[in-house]
Amino acid sequence: QSVLTHPPSASGTPGQRVTISCSGSSSNIGSNTVNWYQQLPGTAPKVLIYSNNQRPSGVPDRFSGSKSGTSASLAISGLQSEDEADYYCAAWDDSLNGYVFGTGTKVTVL
Amino acid sequence: EVQLVESGGGLVQPGGSLRLSCAASGFTFSNYWMNWVRQAPGKGLEWVANIQQDGSEKYYVDSVKGRFTISRDNAKNSLYLQMNSLRAEDTAVYYCARERSYGHGFDYWGQGTLVTVSS
């Protein structure tokens, strides 16, 4: 049940800034915290941002998150080749009583 | 070091059953909500179910309600997913994930176990 929407793809050259949006509703992003996950090819997802804008230890400060109303965004500054991955937002949904993920955005480094 | 190791995946016929396990280590298992998340081949992530620390509260995605049962054994530091009446659309890699705190997302993931439902 992908009720959070992302653009399917985003791209940039090394060093550029890329922003990925995540659109939800009042029952998910509007009332709960947003988390972002990075999934490198062939690997399990890894948390990148939690509680809207917090970075776990070990995640470079090139990654930042923000939330406003029923939308959230992930920004990657100083894009690097190792950032090529799929990125997903997620939040708890109070109406569905479950987590909902975004549709996923594939980031390509040109 | 937190580790989550899934097992139990494999090939099963439509209508069949399978039980997945997740062995946890490196943290106090009984202090955390735990989850199952799946990913169909070439598709995005889909949350499947979660369970409260003592097993008293459980939630499921609509598509598996009545067919899947999440459970845990805190004495064995293990999480389980009993999957019955399996369908082709249940084919996916199933990940075990620790919940940071209730409703606040997942901070650790296992490597996943593949379930293939096919005749």
mmCIF file with all atom_site columns, C-alpha atoms in Angstrom:
data_model
loop_
_atom_site.group_PDB
_atom_site.id
_atom_site.type_symbol
_atom_site.label_atom_id
_atom_site.label_alt_id
_atom_site.label_comp_id
_atom_site.label_asym_id
_atom_site.label_entity_id
_atom_site.label_seq_id
_atom_site.pdbx_PDB_ins_code
_atom_site.Cartn_x
_atom_site.Cartn_y
_atom_site.Cartn_z
_atom_site.occupancy
_atom_site.B_iso_or_equiv
_atom_site.pdbx_formal_charge
_atom_site.auth_seq_id
_atom_site.auth_comp_id
_atom_site.auth_asym_id
_atom_site.auth_atom_id
_atom_site.pdbx_PDB_model_num
ATOM 1   C CA . GLN A 1 1   ? 0.000  0.000   0.000   1.00 0.00 ? 1   GLN A CA 1
ATOM 2   C CA . SER A 1 2   ? 2.255  2.817   -1.311  1.00 0.00 ? 2   SER A CA 1
ATOM 3   C CA . VAL A 1 3   ? 0.371  5.878   -0.135  1.00 0.00 ? 3   VAL A CA 1
ATOM 4   C CA . LEU A 1 4   ? 3.512  8.000   -0.099  1.00 0.00 ? 4   LEU A CA 1
ATOM 5   C CA . THR A 1 5   ? 4.621  9.246   -3.488  1.00 0.00 ? 5   THR A CA 1
ATOM 6   C CA . HIS A 1 6   ? 8.109  9.975   -4.826  1.00 0.00 ? 6   HIS A CA 1
ATOM 7   C CA . PRO A 1 7   ? 9.371  10.928  -8.224  1.00 0.00 ? 7   PRO A CA 1
ATOM 8   C CA . PRO A 1 8   ? 10.535 7.653   -9.829  1.00 0.00 ? 8   PRO A CA 1
ATOM 9   C CA . SER A 1 9   ? 13.997 8.979   -10.601 1.00 0.00 ? 9   SER A CA 1
ATOM 10  C CA . ALA A 1 10  ? 16.457 11.756  -9.910  1.00 0.00 ? 10  ALA A CA 1
ATOM 11  C CA . SER A 1 11  ? 19.931 12.387  -11.217 1.00 0.00 ? 11  SER A CA 1
ATOM 12  C CA . GLY A 1 12  ? 22.878 14.706  -10.966 1.00 0.00 ? 12  GLY A CA 1
ATOM 13  C CA . THR A 1 13  ? 26.555 15.011  -11.674 1.00 0.00 ? 13  THR A CA 1
ATOM 14  C CA . PRO A 1 14  ? 29.176 14.498  -8.978  1.00 0.00 ? 14  PRO A CA 1
ATOM 15  C CA . GLY A 1 15  ? 29.173 17.388  -6.540  1.00 0.00 ? 15  GLY A CA 1
ATOM 16  C CA . GLN A 1 16  ? 25.644 18.521  -7.369  1.00 0.00 ? 16  GLN A CA 1
ATOM 17  C CA . ARG A 1 17  ? 22.729 18.728  -4.960  1.00 0.00 ? 17  ARG A CA 1
ATOM 18  C CA . VAL A 1 18  ? 19.759 16.429  -5.484  1.00 0.00 ? 18  VAL A CA 1
ATOM 19  C CA . THR A 1 19  ? 16.436 16.687  -3.678  1.00 0.00 ? 19  THR A CA 1
ATOM 20  C CA . ILE A 1 20  ? 13.849 13.921  -3.413  1.00 0.00 ? 20  ILE A CA 1
ATOM 21  C CA . SER A 1 21  ? 10.305 14.732  -2.386  1.00 0.00 ? 21  SER A CA 1
ATOM 22  C CA . CYS A 1 22  ? 7.823  12.526  -0.560  1.00 0.00 ? 22  CYS A CA 1
ATOM 23  C CA . SER A 1 23  ? 4.152  13.411  -0.519  1.00 0.00 ? 23  SER A CA 1
ATOM 24  C CA . GLY A 1 24  ? 1.682  11.948  1.945   1.00 0.00 ? 24  GLY A CA 1
ATOM 25  C CA . SER A 1 25  ? -1.428 12.891  3.865   1.00 0.00 ? 25  SER A CA 1
ATOM 26  C CA . SER A 1 26  ? -2.630 14.027  7.273   1.00 0.00 ? 26  SER A CA 1
ATOM 27  C CA . SER A 1 27  ? -2.823 10.449  8.551   1.00 0.00 ? 27  SER A CA 1
ATOM 28  C CA . ASN A 1 28  ? 0.825  9.648   7.889   1.00 0.00 ? 28  ASN A CA 1
ATOM 29  C CA . ILE A 1 29  ? 3.391  12.387  7.272   1.00 0.00 ? 29  ILE A CA 1
ATOM 30  C CA . GLY A 1 30  ? 1.034  15.026  8.653   1.00 0.00 ? 30  GLY A CA 1
ATOM 31  C CA . SER A 1 31  ? 0.904  13.389  12.072  1.00 0.00 ? 31  SER A CA 1
ATOM 32  C CA . ASN A 1 32  ? 3.962  11.166  12.391  1.00 0.00 ? 32  ASN A CA 1
ATOM 33  C CA . THR A 1 33  ? 7.701  11.334  11.892  1.00 0.00 ? 33  THR A CA 1
ATOM 34  C CA . VAL A 1 34  ? 9.309  10.530  8.544   1.00 0.00 ? 34  VAL A CA 1
ATOM 35  C CA . ASN A 1 35  ? 12.224 8.215   7.982   1.00 0.00 ? 35  ASN A CA 1
ATOM 36  C CA . TRP A 1 36  ? 14.360 7.787   4.898   1.00 0.00 ? 36  TRP A CA 1
ATOM 37  C CA . TYR A 1 37  ? 16.064 4.587   3.782   1.00 0.00 ? 37  TYR A CA 1
ATOM 38  C CA . GLN A 1 38  ? 18.813 3.980   1.260   1.00 0.00 ? 38  GLN A CA 1
ATOM 39  C CA . GLN A 1 39  ? 18.977 0.693   -0.595  1.00 0.00 ? 39  GLN A CA 1
ATOM 40  C CA . LEU A 1 40  ? 22.147 0.026   -2.546  1.00 0.00 ? 40  LEU A CA 1
ATOM 41  C CA . PRO A 1 41  ? 21.825 -2.518  -5.362  1.00 0.00 ? 41  PRO A CA 1
ATOM 42  C CA . GLY A 1 42  ? 21.469 -6.065  -4.044  1.00 0.00 ? 42  GLY A CA 1
ATOM 43  C CA . THR A 1 43  ? 21.549 -5.089  -0.379  1.00 0.00 ? 43  THR A CA 1
ATOM 44  C CA . ALA A 1 44  ? 19.130 -4.594  2.503   1.00 0.00 ? 44  ALA A CA 1
ATOM 45  C CA . PRO A 1 45  ? 17.798 -1.087  3.185   1.00 0.00 ? 45  PRO A CA 1
ATOM 46  C CA . LYS A 1 46  ? 19.673 1.108   5.631   1.00 0.00 ? 46  LYS A CA 1
ATOM 47  C CA . VAL A 1 47  ? 18.297 4.023   7.640   1.00 0.00 ? 47  VAL A CA 1
ATOM 48  C CA . LEU A 1 48  ? 19.557 7.363   6.389   1.00 0.00 ? 48  LEU A CA 1
ATOM 49  C CA . ILE A 1 49  ? 17.330 9.841   8.249   1.00 0.00 ? 49  ILE A CA 1
ATOM 50  C CA . TYR A 1 50  ? 15.005 9.256   11.209  1.00 0.00 ? 50  TYR A CA 1
ATOM 51  C CA . SER A 1 51  ? 12.546 11.511  13.033  1.00 0.00 ? 51  SER A CA 1
ATOM 52  C CA . ASN A 1 52  ? 12.287 13.819  9.989   1.00 0.00 ? 52  ASN A CA 1
ATOM 53  C CA . ASN A 1 53  ? 15.803 15.230  10.110  1.00 0.00 ? 53  ASN A CA 1
ATOM 54  C CA . GLN A 1 54  ? 18.089 13.171  12.363  1.00 0.00 ? 54  GLN A CA 1
ATOM 55  C CA . ARG A 1 55  ? 21.101 11.326  11.000  1.00 0.00 ? 55  ARG A CA 1
ATOM 56  C CA . PRO A 1 56  ? 22.263 8.089   12.640  1.00 0.00 ? 56  PRO A CA 1
ATOM 57  C CA . SER A 1 57  ? 25.933 7.977   13.474  1.00 0.00 ? 57  SER A CA 1
ATOM 58  C CA . GLY A 1 58  ? 27.972 7.074   10.429  1.00 0.00 ? 58  GLY A CA 1
ATOM 59  C CA . VAL A 1 59  ? 25.689 8.759   7.904   1.00 0.00 ? 59  VAL A CA 1
ATOM 60  C CA . PRO A 1 60  ? 27.519 11.627  6.193   1.00 0.00 ? 60  PRO A CA 1
ATOM 61  C CA . ASP A 1 61  ? 26.178 15.137  6.774   1.00 0.00 ? 61  ASP A CA 1
ATOM 62  C CA . ARG A 1 62  ? 25.724 15.405  2.995   1.00 0.00 ? 62  ARG A CA 1
ATOM 63  C CA . PHE A 1 63  ? 22.349 13.823  3.672   1.00 0.00 ? 63  PHE A CA 1
ATOM 64  C CA . SER A 1 64  ? 19.642 15.950  5.260   1.00 0.00 ? 64  SER A CA 1
ATOM 65  C CA . GLY A 1 65  ? 15.905 15.598  5.786   1.00 0.00 ? 65  GLY A CA 1
ATOM 66  C CA . SER A 1 66  ? 13.043 18.004  6.323   1.00 0.00 ? 66  SER A CA 1
ATOM 67  C CA . LYS A 1 67  ? 9.289  17.892  6.739   1.00 0.00 ? 67  LYS A CA 1
ATOM 68  C CA . SER A 1 68  ? 6.547  20.431  6.207   1.00 0.00 ? 68  SER A CA 1
ATOM 69  C CA . GLY A 1 69  ? 2.877  19.608  6.605   1.00 0.00 ? 69  GLY A CA 1
ATOM 70  C CA . THR A 1 70  ? 2.120  16.441  4.647   1.00 0.00 ? 70  THR A CA 1
ATOM 71  C CA . SER A 1 71  ? 5.350  16.420  2.653   1.00 0.00 ? 71  SER A CA 1
ATOM 72  C CA . ALA A 1 72  ? 8.946  15.601  3.338   1.00 0.00 ? 72  ALA A CA 1
ATOM 73  C CA . SER A 1 73  ? 12.172 15.813  1.423   1.00 0.00 ? 73  SER A CA 1
ATOM 74  C CA . LEU A 1 74  ? 15.628 14.323  1.383   1.00 0.00 ? 74  LEU A CA 1
ATOM 75  C CA . ALA A 1 75  ? 18.556 16.347  0.098   1.00 0.00 ? 75  ALA A CA 1
ATOM 76  C CA . ILE A 1 76  ? 21.875 14.942  -0.994  1.00 0.00 ? 76  ILE A CA 1
ATOM 77  C CA . SER A 1 77  ? 24.544 17.596  -1.364  1.00 0.00 ? 77  SER A CA 1
ATOM 78  C CA . GLY A 1 78  ? 27.930 16.977  -2.906  1.00 0.00 ? 78  GLY A CA 1
ATOM 79  C CA . LEU A 1 79  ? 26.575 13.969  -4.825  1.00 0.00 ? 79  LEU A CA 1
ATOM 80  C CA . GLN A 1 80  ? 28.995 11.043  -5.048  1.00 0.00 ? 80  GLN A CA 1
ATOM 81  C CA . SER A 1 81  ? 29.027 7.930   -7.214  1.00 0.00 ? 81  SER A CA 1
ATOM 82  C CA . GLU A 1 82  ? 28.390 5.732   -4.165  1.00 0.00 ? 82  GLU A CA 1
ATOM 83  C CA . ASP A 1 83  ? 25.077 7.533   -3.649  1.00 0.00 ? 83  ASP A CA 1
ATOM 84  C CA . GLU A 1 84  ? 23.588 5.663   -6.611  1.00 0.00 ? 84  GLU A CA 1
ATOM 85  C CA . ALA A 1 85  ? 20.787 3.765   -4.932  1.00 0.00 ? 85  ALA A CA 1
ATOM 86  C CA . ASP A 1 86  ? 17.051 3.592   -4.353  1.00 0.00 ? 86  ASP A CA 1
ATOM 87  C CA . TYR A 1 87  ? 15.677 5.916   -1.691  1.00 0.00 ? 87  TYR A CA 1
ATOM 88  C CA . TYR A 1 88  ? 12.420 5.418   0.214   1.00 0.00 ? 88  TYR A CA 1
ATOM 89  C CA . CYS A 1 89  ? 10.532 7.554   2.680   1.00 0.00 ? 89  CYS A CA 1
ATOM 90  C CA . ALA A 1 90  ? 8.293  5.903   5.271   1.00 0.00 ? 90  ALA A CA 1
ATOM 91  C CA . ALA A 1 91  ? 5.926  6.882   8.062   1.00 0.00 ? 91  ALA A CA 1
ATOM 92  C CA . TRP A 1 92  ? 3.372  5.331   10.362  1.00 0.00 ? 92  TRP A CA 1
ATOM 93  C CA . ASP A 1 93  ? -0.203 5.775   9.116   1.00 0.00 ? 93  ASP A CA 1
ATOM 94  C CA . ASP A 1 94  ? -2.795 6.309   11.833  1.00 0.00 ? 94  ASP A CA 1
ATOM 95  C CA . SER A 1 95  ? -5.708 5.372   9.560   1.00 0.00 ? 95  SER A CA 1
ATOM 96  C CA . LEU A 1 96  ? -4.183 2.151   8.277   1.00 0.00 ? 96  LEU A CA 1
ATOM 97  C CA . ASN A 1 97  ? -2.505 1.252   11.595  1.00 0.00 ? 97  ASN A CA 1
ATOM 98  C CA . GLY A 1 98  ? 0.653  0.362   9.763   1.00 0.00 ? 98  GLY A CA 1
ATOM 99  C CA . TYR A 1 99  ? 3.767  1.736   8.147   1.00 0.00 ? 99  TYR A CA 1
ATOM 100 C CA . VAL A 1 100 ? 3.580  3.052   4.631   1.00 0.00 ? 100 VAL A CA 1
ATOM 101 C CA . PHE A 1 101 ? 6.549  3.397   2.309   1.00 0.00 ? 101 PHE A CA 1
ATOM 102 C CA . GLY A 1 102 ? 7.080  5.698   -0.576  1.00 0.00 ? 102 GLY A CA 1
ATOM 103 C CA . THR A 1 103 ? 7.185  4.344   -4.094  1.00 0.00 ? 103 THR A CA 1
ATOM 104 C CA . GLY A 1 104 ? 10.944 4.825   -4.180  1.00 0.00 ? 104 GLY A CA 1
ATOM 105 C CA . THR A 1 105 ? 13.276 7.111   -6.115  1.00 0.00 ? 105 THR A CA 1
ATOM 106 C CA . LYS A 1 106 ? 16.223 5.793   -8.082  1.00 0.00 ? 106 LYS A CA 1
ATOM 107 C CA . VAL A 1 107 ? 19.135 8.209   -7.907  1.00 0.00 ? 107 VAL A CA 1
ATOM 108 C CA . THR A 1 108 ? 21.613 8.098   -10.772 1.00 0.00 ? 108 THR A CA 1
ATOM 109 C CA . VAL A 1 109 ? 24.971 9.839   -10.738 1.00 0.00 ? 109 VAL A CA 1
ATOM 110 C CA . LEU A 1 110 ? 25.738 10.973  -14.272 1.00 0.00 ? 110 LEU A CA 1
ATOM 111 C CA . GLU B 2 1   ? 26.785 -5.187  17.382  1.00 0.00 ? 1   GLU B CA 1
ATOM 112 C CA . VAL B 2 2   ? 23.116 -5.489  16.463  1.00 0.00 ? 2   VAL B CA 1
ATOM 113 C CA . GLN B 2 3   ? 22.452 -8.442  14.174  1.00 0.00 ? 3   GLN B CA 1
ATOM 114 C CA . LEU B 2 4   ? 19.247 -9.728  12.635  1.00 0.00 ? 4   LEU B CA 1
ATOM 115 C CA . VAL B 2 5   ? 19.456 -12.975 10.694  1.00 0.00 ? 5   VAL B CA 1
ATOM 116 C CA . GLU B 2 6   ? 16.439 -14.276 8.797   1.00 0.00 ? 6   GLU B CA 1
ATOM 117 C CA . SER B 2 7   ? 15.903 -17.872 7.762   1.00 0.00 ? 7   SER B CA 1
ATOM 118 C CA . GLY B 2 8   ? 13.165 -20.166 6.524   1.00 0.00 ? 8   GLY B CA 1
ATOM 119 C CA . GLY B 2 9   ? 12.606 -18.855 3.015   1.00 0.00 ? 9   GLY B CA 1
ATOM 120 C CA . GLY B 2 10  ? 12.274 -21.098 0.006   1.00 0.00 ? 10  GLY B CA 1
ATOM 121 C CA . LEU B 2 11  ? 10.026 -22.324 -2.783  1.00 0.00 ? 11  LEU B CA 1
ATOM 122 C CA . VAL B 2 12  ? 6.430  -23.168 -1.875  1.00 0.00 ? 12  VAL B CA 1
ATOM 123 C CA . GLN B 2 13  ? 3.352  -23.945 -3.938  1.00 0.00 ? 13  GLN B CA 1
ATOM 124 C CA . PRO B 2 14  ? 0.354  -21.624 -4.021  1.00 0.00 ? 14  PRO B CA 1
ATOM 125 C CA . GLY B 2 15  ? -1.862 -22.355 -1.024  1.00 0.00 ? 15  GLY B CA 1
ATOM 126 C CA . GLY B 2 16  ? 1.075  -23.676 0.968   1.00 0.00 ? 16  GLY B CA 1
ATOM 127 C CA . SER B 2 17  ? 2.628  -22.517 4.233   1.00 0.00 ? 17  SER B CA 1
ATOM 128 C CA . LEU B 2 18  ? 6.023  -21.340 5.374   1.00 0.00 ? 18  LEU B CA 1
ATOM 129 C CA . ARG B 2 19  ? 7.448  -20.087 8.675   1.00 0.00 ? 19  ARG B CA 1
ATOM 130 C CA . LEU B 2 20  ? 10.136 -17.448 8.675   1.00 0.00 ? 20  LEU B CA 1
ATOM 131 C CA . SER B 2 21  ? 12.446 -16.862 11.624  1.00 0.00 ? 21  SER B CA 1
ATOM 132 C CA . CYS B 2 22  ? 14.640 -13.955 12.607  1.00 0.00 ? 22  CYS B CA 1
ATOM 133 C CA . ALA B 2 23  ? 17.409 -14.457 15.155  1.00 0.00 ? 23  ALA B CA 1
ATOM 134 C CA . ALA B 2 24  ? 18.349 -11.275 16.977  1.00 0.00 ? 24  ALA B CA 1
ATOM 135 C CA . SER B 2 25  ? 21.556 -10.517 18.862  1.00 0.00 ? 25  SER B CA 1
ATOM 136 C CA . GLY B 2 26  ? 23.551 -7.585  20.170  1.00 0.00 ? 26  GLY B CA 1
ATOM 137 C CA . PHE B 2 27  ? 20.653 -5.835  21.928  1.00 0.00 ? 27  PHE B CA 1
ATOM 138 C CA . THR B 2 28  ? 17.908 -6.484  24.472  1.00 0.00 ? 28  THR B CA 1
ATOM 139 C CA . PHE B 2 29  ? 15.350 -8.028  22.143  1.00 0.00 ? 29  PHE B CA 1
ATOM 140 C CA . SER B 2 30  ? 12.468 -7.783  24.595  1.00 0.00 ? 30  SER B CA 1
ATOM 141 C CA . ASN B 2 31  ? 12.749 -3.963  24.669  1.00 0.00 ? 31  ASN B CA 1
ATOM 142 C CA . TYR B 2 32  ? 11.809 -3.402  21.041  1.00 0.00 ? 32  TYR B CA 1
ATOM 143 C CA . TRP B 2 33  ? 8.896  -3.587  18.649  1.00 0.00 ? 33  TRP B CA 1
ATOM 144 C CA . MET B 2 34  ? 9.862  -5.836  15.727  1.00 0.00 ? 34  MET B CA 1
ATOM 145 C CA . ASN B 2 35  ? 8.708  -5.869  12.126  1.00 0.00 ? 35  ASN B CA 1
ATOM 146 C CA . TRP B 2 36  ? 8.601  -7.787  8.874   1.00 0.00 ? 36  TRP B CA 1
ATOM 147 C CA . VAL B 2 37  ? 9.015  -5.833  5.637   1.00 0.00 ? 37  VAL B CA 1
ATOM 148 C CA . ARG B 2 38  ? 9.002  -7.393  2.167   1.00 0.00 ? 38  ARG B CA 1
ATOM 149 C CA . GLN B 2 39  ? 10.155 -6.511  -1.316  1.00 0.00 ? 39  GLN B CA 1
ATOM 150 C CA . ALA B 2 40  ? 8.826  -8.244  -4.398  1.00 0.00 ? 40  ALA B CA 1
ATOM 151 C CA . PRO B 2 41  ? 11.369 -8.750  -7.211  1.00 0.00 ? 41  PRO B CA 1
ATOM 152 C CA . GLY B 2 42  ? 12.128 -5.425  -8.857  1.00 0.00 ? 42  GLY B CA 1
ATOM 153 C CA . LYS B 2 43  ? 9.564  -3.612  -6.691  1.00 0.00 ? 43  LYS B CA 1
ATOM 154 C CA . GLY B 2 44  ? 9.531  -1.281  -3.713  1.00 0.00 ? 44  GLY B CA 1
ATOM 155 C CA . LEU B 2 45  ? 9.382  -1.935  0.002   1.00 0.00 ? 45  LEU B CA 1
ATOM 156 C CA . GLU B 2 46  ? 6.141  -3.024  1.671   1.00 0.00 ? 46  GLU B CA 1
ATOM 157 C CA . TRP B 2 47  ? 5.615  -3.222  5.427   1.00 0.00 ? 47  TRP B CA 1
ATOM 158 C CA . VAL B 2 48  ? 3.987  -6.522  6.425   1.00 0.00 ? 48  VAL B CA 1
ATOM 159 C CA . ALA B 2 49  ? 3.498  -6.640  10.189  1.00 0.00 ? 49  ALA B CA 1
ATOM 160 C CA . ASN B 2 50  ? 4.825  -5.593  13.570  1.00 0.00 ? 50  ASN B CA 1
ATOM 161 C CA . ILE B 2 51  ? 4.600  -6.836  17.138  1.00 0.00 ? 51  ILE B CA 1
ATOM 162 C CA . GLN B 2 52  ? 4.889  -5.161  20.504  1.00 0.00 ? 52  GLN B CA 1
ATOM 163 C CA . GLN B 2 53  ? 7.628  -6.008  22.978  1.00 0.00 ? 53  GLN B CA 1
ATOM 164 C CA . ASP B 2 54  ? 5.551  -8.540  24.935  1.00 0.00 ? 54  ASP B CA 1
ATOM 165 C CA . GLY B 2 55  ? 3.612  -9.791  21.901  1.00 0.00 ? 55  GLY B CA 1
ATOM 166 C CA . SER B 2 56  ? 0.293  -8.398  23.101  1.00 0.00 ? 56  SER B CA 1
ATOM 167 C CA . GLU B 2 57  ? -0.202 -5.950  20.239  1.00 0.00 ? 57  GLU B CA 1
ATOM 168 C CA . LYS B 2 58  ? 0.184  -6.788  16.558  1.00 0.00 ? 58  LYS B CA 1
ATOM 169 C CA . TYR B 2 59  ? -0.608 -4.987  13.324  1.00 0.00 ? 59  TYR B CA 1
ATOM 170 C CA . TYR B 2 60  ? -0.755 -6.249  9.743   1.00 0.00 ? 60  TYR B CA 1
ATOM 171 C CA . VAL B 2 61  ? -1.020 -4.846  6.233   1.00 0.00 ? 61  VAL B CA 1
ATOM 172 C CA . ASP B 2 62  ? -4.480 -5.565  4.831   1.00 0.00 ? 62  ASP B CA 1
ATOM 173 C CA . SER B 2 63  ? -3.229 -7.938  2.136   1.00 0.00 ? 63  SER B CA 1
ATOM 174 C CA . VAL B 2 64  ? -1.955 -10.491 4.674   1.00 0.00 ? 64  VAL B CA 1
ATOM 175 C CA . LYS B 2 65  ? -4.582 -10.227 7.412   1.00 0.00 ? 65  LYS B CA 1
ATOM 176 C CA . GLY B 2 66  ? -6.023 -13.619 8.230   1.00 0.00 ? 66  GLY B CA 1
ATOM 177 C CA . ARG B 2 67  ? -3.201 -15.440 6.417   1.00 0.00 ? 67  ARG B CA 1
ATOM 178 C CA . PHE B 2 68  ? 0.004  -14.337 8.177   1.00 0.00 ? 68  PHE B CA 1
ATOM 179 C CA . THR B 2 69  ? 0.754  -14.376 11.911  1.00 0.00 ? 69  THR B CA 1
ATOM 180 C CA . ILE B 2 70  ? 3.639  -12.536 13.526  1.00 0.00 ? 70  ILE B CA 1
ATOM 181 C CA . SER B 2 71  ? 4.971  -13.823 16.839  1.00 0.00 ? 71  SER B CA 1
ATOM 182 C CA . ARG B 2 72  ? 8.057  -13.663 19.023  1.00 0.00 ? 72  ARG B CA 1
ATOM 183 C CA . ASP B 2 73  ? 9.901  -15.611 21.680  1.00 0.00 ? 73  ASP B CA 1
ATOM 184 C CA . ASN B 2 74  ? 11.806 -13.206 23.902  1.00 0.00 ? 74  ASN B CA 1
ATOM 185 C CA . ALA B 2 75  ? 13.542 -16.046 25.714  1.00 0.00 ? 75  ALA B CA 1
ATOM 186 C CA . LYS B 2 76  ? 15.041 -17.145 22.393  1.00 0.00 ? 76  LYS B CA 1
ATOM 187 C CA . ASN B 2 77  ? 15.548 -13.621 20.999  1.00 0.00 ? 77  ASN B CA 1
ATOM 188 C CA . SER B 2 78  ? 13.564 -14.645 17.969  1.00 0.00 ? 78  SER B CA 1
ATOM 189 C CA . LEU B 2 79  ? 10.883 -13.217 15.719  1.00 0.00 ? 79  LEU B CA 1
ATOM 190 C CA . TYR B 2 80  ? 8.651  -15.339 13.515  1.00 0.00 ? 80  TYR B CA 1
ATOM 191 C CA . LEU B 2 81  ? 6.255  -14.977 10.600  1.00 0.00 ? 81  LEU B CA 1
ATOM 192 C CA . GLN B 2 82  ? 3.862  -17.846 9.951   1.00 0.00 ? 82  GLN B CA 1
ATOM 193 C CA . MET B 2 83  ? 2.608  -17.547 6.395   1.00 0.00 ? 83  MET B CA 1
ATOM 194 C CA . ASN B 2 84  ? -0.424 -19.597 5.314   1.00 0.00 ? 84  ASN B CA 1
ATOM 195 C CA . SER B 2 85  ? -2.504 -19.700 2.121   1.00 0.00 ? 85  SER B CA 1
ATOM 196 C CA . LEU B 2 86  ? 0.420  -18.285 0.187   1.00 0.00 ? 86  LEU B CA 1
ATOM 197 C CA . ARG B 2 87  ? -0.189 -16.605 -3.144  1.00 0.00 ? 87  ARG B CA 1
ATOM 198 C CA . ALA B 2 88  ? 2.073  -15.777 -6.070  1.00 0.00 ? 88  ALA B CA 1
ATOM 199 C CA . GLU B 2 89  ? 1.936  -12.120 -5.035  1.00 0.00 ? 89  GLU B CA 1
ATOM 200 C CA . ASP B 2 90  ? 3.572  -13.006 -1.711  1.00 0.00 ? 90  ASP B CA 1
ATOM 201 C CA . THR B 2 91  ? 6.797  -13.786 -3.595  1.00 0.00 ? 91  THR B CA 1
ATOM 202 C CA . ALA B 2 92  ? 9.376  -11.412 -2.138  1.00 0.00 ? 92  ALA B CA 1
ATOM 203 C CA . VAL B 2 93  ? 12.474 -10.990 -0.040  1.00 0.00 ? 93  VAL B CA 1
ATOM 204 C CA . TYR B 2 94  ? 11.292 -10.757 3.564   1.00 0.00 ? 94  TYR B CA 1
ATOM 205 C CA . TYR B 2 95  ? 13.300 -8.552  5.912   1.00 0.00 ? 95  TYR B CA 1
ATOM 206 C CA . CYS B 2 96  ? 13.225 -8.537  9.689   1.00 0.00 ? 96  CYS B CA 1
ATOM 207 C CA . ALA B 2 97  ? 13.596 -4.999  11.056  1.00 0.00 ? 97  ALA B CA 1
ATOM 208 C CA . ARG B 2 98  ? 13.917 -3.519  14.526  1.00 0.00 ? 98  ARG B CA 1
ATOM 209 C CA . GLU B 2 99  ? 11.689 -0.553  15.279  1.00 0.00 ? 99  GLU B CA 1
ATOM 210 C CA . ARG B 2 100 ? 13.485 2.397   16.839  1.00 0.00 ? 100 ARG B CA 1
ATOM 211 C CA . SER B 2 101 ? 10.441 3.036   19.004  1.00 0.00 ? 101 SER B CA 1
ATOM 212 C CA . TYR B 2 102 ? 6.741  2.579   18.294  1.00 0.00 ? 102 TYR B CA 1
ATOM 213 C CA . GLY B 2 103 ? 5.825  4.465   15.135  1.00 0.00 ? 103 GLY B CA 1
ATOM 214 C CA . HIS B 2 104 ? 9.319  5.831   14.599  1.00 0.00 ? 104 HIS B CA 1
ATOM 215 C CA . GLY B 2 105 ? 10.699 3.631   11.859  1.00 0.00 ? 105 GLY B CA 1
ATOM 216 C CA . PHE B 2 106 ? 13.341 0.957   11.576  1.00 0.00 ? 106 PHE B CA 1
ATOM 217 C CA . ASP B 2 107 ? 16.921 1.342   12.718  1.00 0.00 ? 107 ASP B CA 1
ATOM 218 C CA . TYR B 2 108 ? 18.309 -2.103  11.921  1.00 0.00 ? 108 TYR B CA 1
ATOM 219 C CA . TRP B 2 109 ? 17.477 -4.557  9.145   1.00 0.00 ? 109 TRP B CA 1
ATOM 220 C CA . GLY B 2 110 ? 18.418 -8.151  8.465   1.00 0.00 ? 110 GLY B CA 1
ATOM 221 C CA . GLN B 2 111 ? 19.815 -9.321  5.140   1.00 0.00 ? 111 GLN B CA 1
ATOM 222 C CA . GLY B 2 112 ? 16.504 -10.859 4.061   1.00 0.00 ? 112 GLY B CA 1
ATOM 223 C CA . THR B 2 113 ? 15.221 -14.290 3.067   1.00 0.00 ? 113 THR B CA 1
ATOM 224 C CA . LEU B 2 114 ? 13.597 -15.038 -0.293  1.00 0.00 ? 114 LEU B CA 1
ATOM 225 C CA . VAL B 2 115 ? 10.148 -16.588 -0.456  1.00 0.00 ? 115 VAL B CA 1
ATOM 226 C CA . THR B 2 116 ? 9.012  -17.831 -3.858  1.00 0.00 ? 116 THR B CA 1
ATOM 227 C CA . VAL B 2 117 ? 5.416  -18.954 -4.326  1.00 0.00 ? 117 VAL B CA 1
ATOM 228 C CA . SER B 2 118 ? 5.092  -20.900 -7.551  1.00 0.00 ? 118 SER B CA 1
ATOM 229 C CA . SER B 2 119 ? 3.813  -24.196 -8.878  1.00 0.00 ? 119 SER B CA 1
#
